[in-house]
mmCIF file of C-alpha atoms and ligand atoms in Angstrom:
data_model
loop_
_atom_site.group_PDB
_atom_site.id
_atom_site.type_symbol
_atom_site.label_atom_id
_atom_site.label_comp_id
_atom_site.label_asym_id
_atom_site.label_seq_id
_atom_site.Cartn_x
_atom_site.Cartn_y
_atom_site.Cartn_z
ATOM 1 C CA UNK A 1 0.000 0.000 0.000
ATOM 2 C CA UNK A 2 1.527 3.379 -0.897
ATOM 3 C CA UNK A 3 0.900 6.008 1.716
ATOM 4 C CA UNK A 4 1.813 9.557 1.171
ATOM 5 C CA UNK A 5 5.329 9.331 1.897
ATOM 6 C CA UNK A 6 6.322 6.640 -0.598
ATOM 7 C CA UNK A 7 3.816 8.513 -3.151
ATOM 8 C CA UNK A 8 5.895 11.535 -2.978
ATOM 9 C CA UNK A 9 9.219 9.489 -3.023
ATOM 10 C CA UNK A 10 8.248 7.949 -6.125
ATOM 11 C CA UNK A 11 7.512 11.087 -7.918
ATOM 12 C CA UNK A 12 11.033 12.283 -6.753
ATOM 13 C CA UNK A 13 12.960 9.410 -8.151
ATOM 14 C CA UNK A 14 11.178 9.495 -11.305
ATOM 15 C CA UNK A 15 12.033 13.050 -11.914
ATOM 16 C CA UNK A 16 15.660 12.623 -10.727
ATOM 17 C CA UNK A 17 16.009 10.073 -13.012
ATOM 18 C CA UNK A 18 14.506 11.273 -15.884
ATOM 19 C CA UNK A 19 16.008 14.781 -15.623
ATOM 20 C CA UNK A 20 15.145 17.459 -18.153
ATOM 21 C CA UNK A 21 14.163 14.982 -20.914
ATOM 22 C CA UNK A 22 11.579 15.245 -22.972
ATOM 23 C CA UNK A 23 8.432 12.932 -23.805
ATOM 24 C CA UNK A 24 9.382 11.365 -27.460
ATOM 25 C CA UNK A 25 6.252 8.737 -27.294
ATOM 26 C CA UNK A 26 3.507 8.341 -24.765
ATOM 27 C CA UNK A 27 0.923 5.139 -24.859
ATOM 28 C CA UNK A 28 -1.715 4.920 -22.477
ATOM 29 C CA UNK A 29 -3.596 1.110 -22.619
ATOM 30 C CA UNK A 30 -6.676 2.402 -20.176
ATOM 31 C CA UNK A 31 -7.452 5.090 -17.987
ATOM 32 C CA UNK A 32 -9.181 8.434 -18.038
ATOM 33 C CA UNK A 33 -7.884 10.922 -20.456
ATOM 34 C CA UNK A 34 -9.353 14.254 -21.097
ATOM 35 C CA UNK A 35 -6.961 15.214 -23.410
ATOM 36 C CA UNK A 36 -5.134 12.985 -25.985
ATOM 37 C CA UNK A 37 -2.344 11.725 -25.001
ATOM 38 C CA UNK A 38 0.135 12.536 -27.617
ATOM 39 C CA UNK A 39 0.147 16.211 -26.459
ATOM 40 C CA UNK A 40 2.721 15.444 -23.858
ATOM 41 C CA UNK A 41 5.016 14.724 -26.728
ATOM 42 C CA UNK A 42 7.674 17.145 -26.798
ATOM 43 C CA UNK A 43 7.208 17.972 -23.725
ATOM 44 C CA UNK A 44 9.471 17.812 -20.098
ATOM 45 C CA UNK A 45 8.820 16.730 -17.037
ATOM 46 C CA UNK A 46 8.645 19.982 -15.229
ATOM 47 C CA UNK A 47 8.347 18.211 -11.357
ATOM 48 C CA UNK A 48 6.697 15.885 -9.869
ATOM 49 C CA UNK A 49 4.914 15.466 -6.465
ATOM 50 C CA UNK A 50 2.690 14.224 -4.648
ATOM 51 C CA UNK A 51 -0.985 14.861 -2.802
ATOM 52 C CA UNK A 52 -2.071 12.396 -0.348
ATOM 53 C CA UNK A 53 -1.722 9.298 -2.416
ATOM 54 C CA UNK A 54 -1.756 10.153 -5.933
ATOM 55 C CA UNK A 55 1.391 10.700 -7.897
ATOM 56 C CA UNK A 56 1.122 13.746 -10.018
ATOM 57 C CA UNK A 57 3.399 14.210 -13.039
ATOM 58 C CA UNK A 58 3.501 18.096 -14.668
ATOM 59 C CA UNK A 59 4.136 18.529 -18.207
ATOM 60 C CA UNK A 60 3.536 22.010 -19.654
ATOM 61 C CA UNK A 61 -0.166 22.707 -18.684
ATOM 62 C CA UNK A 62 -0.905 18.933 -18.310
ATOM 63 C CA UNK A 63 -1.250 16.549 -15.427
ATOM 64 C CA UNK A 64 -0.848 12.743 -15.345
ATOM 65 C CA UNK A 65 -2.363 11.331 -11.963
ATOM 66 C CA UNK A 66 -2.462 8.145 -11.033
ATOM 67 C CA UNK A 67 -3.138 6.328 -7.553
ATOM 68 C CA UNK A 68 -1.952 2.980 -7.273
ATOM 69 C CA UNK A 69 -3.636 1.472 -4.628
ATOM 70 C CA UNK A 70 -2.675 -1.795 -3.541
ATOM 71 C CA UNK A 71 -1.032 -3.516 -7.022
ATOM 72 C CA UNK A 72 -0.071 -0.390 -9.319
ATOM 73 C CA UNK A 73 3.517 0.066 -9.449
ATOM 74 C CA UNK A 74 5.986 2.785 -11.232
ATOM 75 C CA UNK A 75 9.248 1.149 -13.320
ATOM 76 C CA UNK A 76 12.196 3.400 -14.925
ATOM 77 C CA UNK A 77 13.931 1.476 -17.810
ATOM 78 C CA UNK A 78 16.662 2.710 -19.717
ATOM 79 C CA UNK A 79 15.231 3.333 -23.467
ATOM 80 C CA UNK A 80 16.718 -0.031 -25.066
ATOM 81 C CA UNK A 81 15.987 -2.418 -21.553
ATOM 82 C CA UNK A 82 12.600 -4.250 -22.343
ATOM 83 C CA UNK A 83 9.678 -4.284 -19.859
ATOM 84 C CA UNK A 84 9.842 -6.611 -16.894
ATOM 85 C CA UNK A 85 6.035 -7.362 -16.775
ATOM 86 C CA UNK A 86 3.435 -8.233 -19.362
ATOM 87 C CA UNK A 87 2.283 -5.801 -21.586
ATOM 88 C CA UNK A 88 -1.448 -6.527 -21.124
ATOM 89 C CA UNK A 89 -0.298 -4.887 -16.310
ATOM 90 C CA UNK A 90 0.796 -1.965 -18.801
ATOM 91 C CA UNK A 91 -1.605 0.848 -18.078
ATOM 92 C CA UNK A 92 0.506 4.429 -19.394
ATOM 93 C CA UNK A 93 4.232 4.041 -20.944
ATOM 94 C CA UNK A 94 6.408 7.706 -20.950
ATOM 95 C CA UNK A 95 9.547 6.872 -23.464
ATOM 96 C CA UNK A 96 11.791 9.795 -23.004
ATOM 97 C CA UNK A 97 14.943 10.295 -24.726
ATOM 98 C CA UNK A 98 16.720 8.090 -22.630
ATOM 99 C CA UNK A 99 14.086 6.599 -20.394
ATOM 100 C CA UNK A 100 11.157 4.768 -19.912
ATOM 101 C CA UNK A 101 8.595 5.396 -17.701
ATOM 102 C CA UNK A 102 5.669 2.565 -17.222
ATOM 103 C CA UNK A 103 2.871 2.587 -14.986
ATOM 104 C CA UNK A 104 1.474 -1.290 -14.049
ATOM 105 C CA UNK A 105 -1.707 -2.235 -12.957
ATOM 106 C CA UNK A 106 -2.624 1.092 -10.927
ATOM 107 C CA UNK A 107 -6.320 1.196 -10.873
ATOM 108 C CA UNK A 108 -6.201 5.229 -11.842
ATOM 109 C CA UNK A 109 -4.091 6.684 -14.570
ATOM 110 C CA UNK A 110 -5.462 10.171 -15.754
ATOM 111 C CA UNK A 111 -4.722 12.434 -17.948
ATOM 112 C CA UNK A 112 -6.037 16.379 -18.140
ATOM 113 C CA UNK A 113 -4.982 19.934 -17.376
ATOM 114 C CA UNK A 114 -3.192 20.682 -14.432
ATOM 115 C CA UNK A 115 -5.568 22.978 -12.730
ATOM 116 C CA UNK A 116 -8.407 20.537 -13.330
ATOM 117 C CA UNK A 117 -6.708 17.715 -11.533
ATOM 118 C CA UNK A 118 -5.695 20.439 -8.682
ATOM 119 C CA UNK A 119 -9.049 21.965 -8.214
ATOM 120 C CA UNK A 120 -10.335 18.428 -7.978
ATOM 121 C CA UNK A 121 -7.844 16.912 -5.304
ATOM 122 C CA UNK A 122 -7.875 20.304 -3.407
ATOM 123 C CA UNK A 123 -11.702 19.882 -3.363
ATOM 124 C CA UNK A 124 -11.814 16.220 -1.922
ATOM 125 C CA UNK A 125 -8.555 15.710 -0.374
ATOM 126 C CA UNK A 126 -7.232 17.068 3.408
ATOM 127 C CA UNK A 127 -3.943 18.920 4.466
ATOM 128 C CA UNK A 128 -1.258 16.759 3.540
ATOM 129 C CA UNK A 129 1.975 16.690 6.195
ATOM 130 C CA UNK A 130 4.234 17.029 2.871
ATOM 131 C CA UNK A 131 2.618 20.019 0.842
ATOM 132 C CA UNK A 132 3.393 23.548 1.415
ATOM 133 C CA UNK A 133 -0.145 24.619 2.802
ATOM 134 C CA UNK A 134 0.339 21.613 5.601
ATOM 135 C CA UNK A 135 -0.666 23.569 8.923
ATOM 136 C CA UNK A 136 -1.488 21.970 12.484
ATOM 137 C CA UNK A 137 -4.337 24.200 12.914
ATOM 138 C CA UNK A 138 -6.084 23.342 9.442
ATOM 139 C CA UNK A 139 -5.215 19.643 10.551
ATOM 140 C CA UNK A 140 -7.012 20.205 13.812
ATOM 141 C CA UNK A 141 -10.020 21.868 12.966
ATOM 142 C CA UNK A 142 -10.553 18.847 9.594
ATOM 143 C CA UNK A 143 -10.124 16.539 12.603
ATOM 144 C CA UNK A 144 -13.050 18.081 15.289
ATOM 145 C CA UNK A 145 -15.446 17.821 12.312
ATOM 146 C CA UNK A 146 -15.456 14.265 13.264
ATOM 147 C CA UNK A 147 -16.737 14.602 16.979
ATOM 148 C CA UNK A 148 -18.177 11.357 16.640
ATOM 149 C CA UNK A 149 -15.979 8.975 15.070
ATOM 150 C CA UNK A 150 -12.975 7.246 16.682
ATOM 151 C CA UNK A 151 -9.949 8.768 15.935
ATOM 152 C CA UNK A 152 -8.178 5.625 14.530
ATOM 153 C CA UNK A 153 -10.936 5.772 11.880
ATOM 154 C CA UNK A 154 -10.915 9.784 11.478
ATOM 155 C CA UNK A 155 -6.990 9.233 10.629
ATOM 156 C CA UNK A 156 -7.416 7.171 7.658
ATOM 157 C CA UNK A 157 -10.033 9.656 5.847
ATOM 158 C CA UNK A 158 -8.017 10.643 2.790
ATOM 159 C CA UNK A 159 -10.484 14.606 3.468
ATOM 160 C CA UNK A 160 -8.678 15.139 6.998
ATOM 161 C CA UNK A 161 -4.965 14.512 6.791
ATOM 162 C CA UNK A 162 -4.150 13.171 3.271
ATOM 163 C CA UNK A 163 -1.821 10.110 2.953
ATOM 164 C CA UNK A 164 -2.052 8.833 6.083
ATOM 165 C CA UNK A 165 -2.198 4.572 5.395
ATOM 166 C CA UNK A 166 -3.064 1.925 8.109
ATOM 167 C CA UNK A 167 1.131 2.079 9.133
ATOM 168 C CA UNK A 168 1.424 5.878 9.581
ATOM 169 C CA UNK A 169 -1.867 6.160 11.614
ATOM 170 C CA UNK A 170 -0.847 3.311 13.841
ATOM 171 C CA UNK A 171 2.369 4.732 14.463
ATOM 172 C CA UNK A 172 1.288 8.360 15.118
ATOM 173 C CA UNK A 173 -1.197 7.052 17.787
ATOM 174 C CA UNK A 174 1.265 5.156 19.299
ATOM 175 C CA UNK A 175 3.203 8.094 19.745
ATOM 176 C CA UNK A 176 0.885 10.495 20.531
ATOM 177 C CA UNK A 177 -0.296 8.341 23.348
ATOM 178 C CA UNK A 178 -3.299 8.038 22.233
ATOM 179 C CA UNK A 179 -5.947 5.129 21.905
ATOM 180 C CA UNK A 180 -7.400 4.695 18.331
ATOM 181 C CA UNK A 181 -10.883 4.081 20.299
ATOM 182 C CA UNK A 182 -11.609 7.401 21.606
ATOM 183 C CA UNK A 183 -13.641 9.743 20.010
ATOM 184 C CA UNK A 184 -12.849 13.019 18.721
ATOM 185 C CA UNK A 185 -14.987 14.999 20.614
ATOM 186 C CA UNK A 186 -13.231 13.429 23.875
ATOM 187 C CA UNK A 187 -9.675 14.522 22.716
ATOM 188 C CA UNK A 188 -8.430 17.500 24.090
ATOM 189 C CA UNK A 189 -6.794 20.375 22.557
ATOM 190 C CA UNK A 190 -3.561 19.412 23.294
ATOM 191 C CA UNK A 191 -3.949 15.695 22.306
ATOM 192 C CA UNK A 192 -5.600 16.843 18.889
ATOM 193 C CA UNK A 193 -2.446 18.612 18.254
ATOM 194 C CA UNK A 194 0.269 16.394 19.240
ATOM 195 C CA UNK A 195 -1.557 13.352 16.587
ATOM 196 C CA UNK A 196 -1.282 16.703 14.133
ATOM 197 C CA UNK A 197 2.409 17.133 14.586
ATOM 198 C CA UNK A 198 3.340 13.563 14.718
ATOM 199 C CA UNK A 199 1.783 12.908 11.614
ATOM 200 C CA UNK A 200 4.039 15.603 9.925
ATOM 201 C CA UNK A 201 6.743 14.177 11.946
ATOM 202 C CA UNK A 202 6.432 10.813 10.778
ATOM 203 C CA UNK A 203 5.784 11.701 7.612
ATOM 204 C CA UNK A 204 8.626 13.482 6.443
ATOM 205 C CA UNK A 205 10.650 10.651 8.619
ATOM 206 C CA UNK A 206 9.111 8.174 6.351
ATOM 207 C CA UNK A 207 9.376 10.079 2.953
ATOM 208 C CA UNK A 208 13.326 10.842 3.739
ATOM 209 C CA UNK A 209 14.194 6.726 4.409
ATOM 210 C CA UNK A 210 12.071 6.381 1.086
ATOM 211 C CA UNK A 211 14.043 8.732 -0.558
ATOM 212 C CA UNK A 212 16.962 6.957 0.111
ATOM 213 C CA UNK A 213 15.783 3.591 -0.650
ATOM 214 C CA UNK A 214 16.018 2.736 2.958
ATOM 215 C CA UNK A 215 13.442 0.395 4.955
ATOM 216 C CA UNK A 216 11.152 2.106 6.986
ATOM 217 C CA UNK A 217 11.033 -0.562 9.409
ATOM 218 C CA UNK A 218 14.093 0.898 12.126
ATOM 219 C CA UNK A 219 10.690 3.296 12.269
ATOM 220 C CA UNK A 220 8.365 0.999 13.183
ATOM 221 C CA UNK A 221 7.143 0.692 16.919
ATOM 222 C CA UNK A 222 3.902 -1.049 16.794
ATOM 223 C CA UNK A 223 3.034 -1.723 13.443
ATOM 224 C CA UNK A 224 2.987 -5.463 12.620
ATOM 225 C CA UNK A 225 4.624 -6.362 16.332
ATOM 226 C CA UNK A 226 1.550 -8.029 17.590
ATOM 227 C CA UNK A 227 2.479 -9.999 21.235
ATOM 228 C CA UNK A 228 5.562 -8.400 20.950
ATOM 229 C CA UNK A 229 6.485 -6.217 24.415
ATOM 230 C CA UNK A 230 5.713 -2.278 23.845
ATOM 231 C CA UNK A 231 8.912 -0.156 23.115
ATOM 232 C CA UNK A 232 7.911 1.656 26.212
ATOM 233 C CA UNK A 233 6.273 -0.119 29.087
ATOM 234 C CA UNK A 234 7.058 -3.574 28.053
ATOM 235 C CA UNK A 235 3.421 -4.912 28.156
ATOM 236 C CA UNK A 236 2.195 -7.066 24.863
ATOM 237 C CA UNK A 237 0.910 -5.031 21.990
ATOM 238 C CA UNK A 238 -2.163 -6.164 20.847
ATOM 239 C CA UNK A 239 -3.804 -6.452 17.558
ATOM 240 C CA UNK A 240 -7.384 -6.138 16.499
ATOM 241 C CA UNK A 241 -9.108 -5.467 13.549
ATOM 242 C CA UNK A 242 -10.834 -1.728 14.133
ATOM 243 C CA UNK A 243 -14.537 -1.191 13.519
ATOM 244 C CA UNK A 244 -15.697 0.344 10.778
ATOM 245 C CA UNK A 245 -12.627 0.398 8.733
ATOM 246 C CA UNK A 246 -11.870 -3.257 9.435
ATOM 247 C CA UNK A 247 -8.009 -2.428 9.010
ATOM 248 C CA UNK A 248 -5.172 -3.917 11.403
ATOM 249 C CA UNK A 249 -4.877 -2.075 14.614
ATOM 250 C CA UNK A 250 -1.812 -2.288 17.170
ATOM 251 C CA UNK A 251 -2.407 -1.008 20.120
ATOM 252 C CA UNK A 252 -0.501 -0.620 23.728
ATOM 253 C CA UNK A 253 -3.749 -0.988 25.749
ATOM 254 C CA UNK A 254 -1.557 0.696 28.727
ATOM 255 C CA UNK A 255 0.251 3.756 27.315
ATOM 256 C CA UNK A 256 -2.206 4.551 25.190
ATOM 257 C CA UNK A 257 -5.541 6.319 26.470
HETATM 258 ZN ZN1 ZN B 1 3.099 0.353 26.474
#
């Protein structure tokens, strides 16, 4: 699963290795395209980011998206090294003059002017910890709108903090001291605040391992360690499966309340 961190990682390597180069061929096999394809020919990759989970690519006035979910993956070939996976996972292919770009399997690949594709994540996406308009406050005040929902579950909605995944909301809570049971409207000020600044925190801790092709897992404190003792009180971390999302939840009963 690609949470925000890796998302934004990935759109970083791409452009480092691809460089100034520009598009000499683009095929797209399925997806949503609201503008044909071939106009990213000639054209460079100007940067590439991310917001929450998608990966955007900028080229001129144009915006590839995708979001690639559980399966989708990104490979960079050089120009004259032939595709690792069959052509039929092939969902977009970006030959540049050197380089080849090709998107597998992701369940969204889209195509369309950048401000559309803005204007559409800004409208149904959160703050995310990695974008330049990140602020604790806006990140508190998209998490009280949830008064009555658990705060395990509030974490995961893509509309409050964007790219948060089942390991980064595990993590912050753990941190933050704070049971993924309670409600929002239970949380204090100051606990609303600290999950807000850990999920920058761990965010940016995340996306700079990723950068560097490291393992995240030296950052790991509760995530996938069921039975295993807590980092901090020594007590058995439990896991259950959290109700209504239904994802894995790790949880030190004790130090967090
Ligand atoms: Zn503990």
């Amino acid at each position: 699963m690609t949470e925000g961190p890796t998302a934004k990682a990935k759109a970083v390597i791409v452009k480092r290795m691809v460089g100034d180069e520009v598009v000499t061929e683009a095929i797209m096999r399925s997806g949503r395209s609201n503008i044909d394809v071939g106009n990213l020919v000639g054209l460079r990759l100007d940067y590439a980011d991310a917001y929450g989970k998608n990966i955007l690519f900028v080229f001129g006035d144009y915006m590839v998206r995708t979001h690639l979910m559980m399966y989708g993956t990104i490979h960079i070939y050089d120009f004259d090294e032939s595709l690792t996976k069959p052509e039929s996972k092939m969902r977009l292919m970006l030959i540049f003059e050197s380089k080849k770009v090709v998107i597998y399997n992701a369940p969204i690949v889209e195509i369309d002017y950048k401000w559309r594709i803005l204007d559409k994540l800004k409208r149904t996406l959160g703050v995310d910890p990695l974008r330049d308009d990140w602020s604790v406050e806006k990140a508190v005040m998209l998490i009280r709108r949830h008064g009555d929902r658990k705060i395990g579950d509030v974490l995961l909605d893509q509309r409050v903090i964007a790219g948060i995944g089942n390991i980064l909301r595990n993590e912050i809570l753990f941190r933050a001291k704070i049971h993924p049971e309670r409600l929002v409207k239970d949380l204090s000020q100051k606990e609303v605040e600290r999950i807000a600044r850990y999920a920058w925190e761990l965010s940016w801790e995340f996306f700079r391992r990723k950068i560097e092709r490291k393992r995240i897992a030296p950052l790991l404190m509760v995530y996938n360690k069921a039975r295993k003792p807590c980092p901090r009180c020594g007590r058995p971390i439990r896991l259950y499966y959290q109700k209504p999302n239904g994802r894995k939840t790790f949880v030190c009963d004790y130090c967090q309340r």
